[in-house]
Coordinates of C-alpha atoms in Angstrom, one line a residue:
M1 CA 0.0 0.0 0.0
I2 CA 1.4 3.4 -1.0
D3 CA 1.4 6.4 1.3
S4 CA -0.8 9.2 0.2
N5 CA 2.1 11.6 0.0
F6 CA 3.8 9.4 -2.6
K7 CA 0.9 8.6 -4.9
E8 CA 1.6 11.3 -7.4
G9 CA 4.9 12.2 -9.0
C10 CA 8.2 11.1 -7.7
V11 CA 10.7 11.4 -4.9
L12 CA 13.8 13.2 -6.3
I13 CA 17.0 12.2 -4.4
V14 CA 19.9 14.5 -5.1
G15 CA 23.0 12.5 -4.5
G16 CA 21.2 9.3 -4.8
S17 CA 24.3 7.6 -6.1
G18 CA 26.1 8.0 -2.7
G19 CA 26.0 5.9 0.4
I20 CA 23.1 7.6 2.3
G21 CA 21.3 8.7 -0.9
S22 CA 21.2 5.1 -2.3
L23 CA 19.7 3.7 0.9
C24 CA 17.1 6.5 0.8
A25 CA 16.3 5.6 -2.8
Q26 CA 15.9 1.9 -1.8
E27 CA 13.6 2.7 1.2
F28 CA 11.4 5.1 -0.7
A29 CA 11.1 2.4 -3.4
N30 CA 10.3 -0.2 -0.7
S31 CA 7.5 2.2 0.3
N32 CA 6.2 2.0 -3.3
A33 CA 7.2 5.6 -4.1
K34 CA 8.4 6.4 -7.6
V35 CA 12.1 7.3 -7.3
A36 CA 14.5 9.5 -9.3
I37 CA 18.1 9.9 -8.4
T38 CA 20.9 12.2 -9.5
Y39 CA 24.6 11.8 -9.7
Y40 CA 27.3 14.4 -10.3
K41 CA 30.3 12.5 -11.9
N42 CA 29.9 8.8 -11.2
E43 CA 27.3 7.7 -13.7
Q44 CA 28.1 4.1 -13.3
A45 CA 27.4 4.1 -9.6
A46 CA 24.0 5.6 -10.3
I47 CA 23.3 3.0 -13.0
D48 CA 24.3 0.2 -10.6
I49 CA 22.1 1.5 -7.8
A50 CA 19.1 2.0 -10.1
N51 CA 19.6 -1.6 -11.3
E52 CA 19.8 -2.9 -7.7
I53 CA 16.6 -1.3 -6.7
K54 CA 13.6 -3.5 -7.5
A55 CA 11.6 -0.7 -9.1
D56 CA 11.7 1.7 -12.0
V57 CA 14.3 4.3 -11.2
N58 CA 15.4 7.1 -13.6
I59 CA 18.8 8.7 -13.2
Y60 CA 19.9 12.2 -14.1
Q61 CA 23.2 14.0 -14.2
L62 CA 23.1 17.1 -12.0
D63 CA 25.7 19.7 -11.0
N64 CA 24.0 21.7 -8.3
S65 CA 26.6 24.4 -8.5
N66 CA 25.3 25.2 -12.0
S67 CA 21.8 26.8 -11.9
K68 CA 21.1 25.9 -15.5
S69 CA 22.0 22.2 -14.8
V70 CA 19.6 22.2 -11.8
E71 CA 16.8 23.9 -13.8
D72 CA 17.2 21.5 -16.7
T73 CA 17.2 18.5 -14.4
F74 CA 14.0 19.5 -12.7
K75 CA 12.3 20.1 -16.0
N76 CA 13.4 16.6 -17.2
V77 CA 12.1 15.0 -14.0
I78 CA 8.8 16.8 -14.3
K79 CA 8.6 15.7 -17.9
D80 CA 9.1 12.0 -16.9
Y81 CA 7.1 11.9 -13.7
G82 CA 4.6 14.8 -13.9
S83 CA 5.5 16.1 -10.4
I84 CA 7.9 15.9 -7.5
N85 CA 6.3 15.1 -4.2
T86 CA 9.6 15.0 -2.2
L87 CA 13.0 16.6 -2.6
V88 CA 15.8 14.8 -0.7
N89 CA 19.2 16.4 -0.6
A90 CA 21.7 13.7 0.2
A91 CA 24.6 15.1 -1.8
G92 CA 27.9 14.6 -0.1
F93 CA 31.1 16.6 -0.8
D94 CA 34.8 15.8 -0.6
I95 CA 35.3 18.1 2.4
P96 CA 38.7 17.7 4.2
Q97 CA 38.8 17.5 8.0
K98 CA 40.8 20.6 8.9
F99 CA 41.0 22.9 11.9
I100 CA 40.0 26.5 11.3
N101 CA 43.5 27.8 11.4
E102 CA 44.5 25.4 8.6
I103 CA 41.9 26.5 6.1
D104 CA 42.9 28.8 3.3
I105 CA 40.4 31.3 1.8
D106 CA 40.1 29.5 -1.6
L107 CA 39.1 26.2 0.1
W108 CA 36.6 28.1 2.4
K109 CA 35.0 29.9 -0.6
G110 CA 34.8 26.7 -2.6
V111 CA 33.0 24.8 0.1
I112 CA 30.6 27.6 0.9
D113 CA 29.8 28.0 -2.8
A114 CA 29.3 24.3 -3.4
D115 CA 27.3 23.6 -0.2
I116 CA 25.2 26.8 0.4
N117 CA 24.8 28.1 -3.1
G118 CA 24.4 24.6 -4.5
F119 CA 21.5 24.0 -2.1
F120 CA 19.9 27.4 -2.9
N121 CA 20.0 26.5 -6.6
L122 CA 17.9 23.4 -5.8
I123 CA 15.5 25.4 -3.8
K124 CA 15.2 28.2 -6.4
S125 CA 14.3 25.7 -9.1
G126 CA 12.4 23.2 -6.9
L127 CA 10.0 25.4 -4.9
P128 CA 7.5 26.1 -7.7
Y129 CA 7.2 22.3 -8.3
L130 CA 6.9 21.6 -4.6
R131 CA 4.1 24.2 -4.3
E132 CA 2.2 22.4 -7.0
S133 CA 2.5 19.0 -5.3
K134 CA 2.3 20.4 -1.7
G135 CA 5.5 18.4 -1.3
S136 CA 8.3 18.3 1.3
I137 CA 12.0 18.8 1.6
V138 CA 14.4 16.5 3.5
F139 CA 17.9 17.7 3.9
I140 CA 20.7 15.4 5.2
S141 CA 22.6 17.4 7.7
S142 CA 25.1 17.0 10.5
A143 CA 24.9 16.3 14.3
G144 CA 27.8 18.8 14.5
L145 CA 25.1 21.5 14.5
F146 CA 24.2 20.4 18.1
K147 CA 27.7 19.6 19.4
Y148 CA 30.7 20.9 17.5
P149 CA 33.4 18.4 16.6
P150 CA 36.8 20.0 16.2
G151 CA 38.1 19.8 12.7
D152 CA 34.6 19.7 11.1
I153 CA 34.0 23.4 10.4
L154 CA 33.8 22.9 6.7
S155 CA 30.9 20.6 7.1
V156 CA 29.1 22.3 9.9
A157 CA 29.3 26.0 9.0
P158 CA 27.5 25.8 5.6
K159 CA 24.9 23.4 7.1
A160 CA 24.1 25.9 9.8
T161 CA 23.2 28.4 7.1
I162 CA 21.2 25.8 5.2
E163 CA 19.3 24.9 8.5
H164 CA 18.1 28.5 8.7
V165 CA 17.1 28.5 5.1
L166 CA 15.0 25.3 5.8
R167 CA 13.3 27.0 8.7
G168 CA 12.6 30.0 6.5
I169 CA 11.0 27.7 3.9
A170 CA 9.0 25.9 6.6
K171 CA 7.7 29.3 7.9
E172 CA 7.1 31.0 4.6
E173 CA 5.9 28.1 2.5
G174 CA 3.7 26.2 4.9
K175 CA 0.7 28.1 3.6
N176 CA 1.5 26.6 0.2
G177 CA 1.6 23.1 1.7
I178 CA 5.4 22.7 1.7
R179 CA 7.2 21.1 4.6
A180 CA 10.9 21.3 5.2
N181 CA 12.9 19.2 7.7
S182 CA 16.4 17.9 8.1
I183 CA 18.2 14.9 9.6
A184 CA 21.4 15.5 11.6
L185 CA 23.7 12.6 11.1
G186 CA 26.2 11.3 13.6
V187 CA 28.8 8.8 12.5
I188 CA 27.0 6.6 10.0
D189 CA 28.8 3.4 8.9
T190 CA 28.8 4.1 5.1
G191 CA 29.9 6.5 2.3
I192 CA 31.8 9.6 3.3
F193 CA 32.9 8.2 6.7
H194 CA 34.5 5.2 5.0
R195 CA 36.3 7.4 2.6
L196 CA 37.6 9.7 5.3
R197 CA 38.8 6.8 7.4
E198 CA 40.7 5.3 4.5
E199 CA 42.3 8.6 3.5
N200 CA 43.2 9.7 7.0
N201 CA 43.7 6.6 9.2
T202 CA 46.0 8.6 11.5
F203 CA 43.1 10.9 12.5
F204 CA 40.5 8.2 12.6
D205 CA 42.5 5.8 14.7
D206 CA 41.6 3.6 17.7
A207 CA 41.9 6.6 20.0
W208 CA 39.4 8.5 17.9
H209 CA 37.1 5.5 17.8
E210 CA 37.1 5.3 21.6
A211 CA 36.7 9.0 22.1
V212 CA 33.6 9.0 19.8
M213 CA 32.1 6.0 21.5
N214 CA 32.4 7.9 24.8
T215 CA 30.2 10.7 23.4
L216 CA 27.4 8.3 22.3
A217 CA 24.4 7.2 24.4
I218 CA 24.0 4.2 22.0
K219 CA 27.4 2.5 21.8
R220 CA 27.7 1.9 18.1
F221 CA 27.8 3.8 14.8
G222 CA 24.6 4.4 12.9
F223 CA 23.3 2.2 10.1
P224 CA 22.4 4.0 6.8
K225 CA 19.0 2.3 6.8
E226 CA 18.2 4.1 10.0
V227 CA 18.7 7.4 8.2
A228 CA 16.7 6.3 5.2
D229 CA 13.8 5.2 7.4
T230 CA 13.8 8.6 9.1
A231 CA 13.7 10.3 5.7
V232 CA 10.8 8.2 4.5
F233 CA 8.9 9.0 7.7
L234 CA 9.5 12.7 7.5
A235 CA 8.3 12.8 3.9
S236 CA 5.3 10.5 4.4
S237 CA 1.8 11.4 5.7
K238 CA 2.9 10.0 9.1
G239 CA 5.2 13.1 9.4
G240 CA 2.6 15.4 7.9
Y241 CA 2.4 17.8 10.8
I242 CA 6.2 18.1 11.2
T243 CA 8.0 21.0 9.7
G244 CA 11.0 23.2 10.5
H245 CA 12.7 20.4 12.5
C246 CA 16.2 19.0 12.5
V247 CA 15.9 15.4 13.8
P248 CA 19.2 14.0 15.2
V249 CA 20.0 10.4 14.1
D250 CA 23.2 10.3 16.0
G251 CA 22.9 7.7 18.8
G252 CA 22.6 10.5 21.4
Y253 CA 25.8 12.4 20.4
H254 CA 23.9 15.7 20.9
L255 CA 22.9 14.9 24.5

């Protein structure tokens, strides 16, 4: 049985070829929603994920830093599905773990442009379609918004801005039927975390692992499916009276 929020149109998952995004795509498909996913460079990963999901999934190339690419992608999705009932932003970026004093201005500007302006490009193109469908936005964010982890400013700072944009959308667009929420991730055992651990095993060593475990109420890292289940809930009619919230999926890191 399909949730009423997913009957018309599709769930568009930006970054659906990544670790969290691909699990979101699978869980939305498991809920009988029609799913579309985007990729930036890795087309083959998107093709593989679409083939793994036991449903009809269309893939689209999207560069969210390019407003024309975003606009064209939305038009193509609307042409294929008729409408977009949910916009999930699960796009991840190759952001280095650096302390503030180590960051040069070009790196800072690049991250801010990719993260904040890239997100705004999605919102600028997507809001008119979400108004038509009375749809919702789910943004994959960071638990660092609640408790700052040293060395993570390049992830946390832009997401703090995006969080306030989401609250603004919730406040301003609620009258148009749009809801906007986010999920604040702790350490999730997939995707970007795996890459960071492989690239910098001197930072993510046994001492780091023990220190992180000491901050968690639930003594394990998160499963990507737990994030995906939360995204489906927030977008579904079961979360229909929830808007403007950032929901931590972090094992109690924020406590």
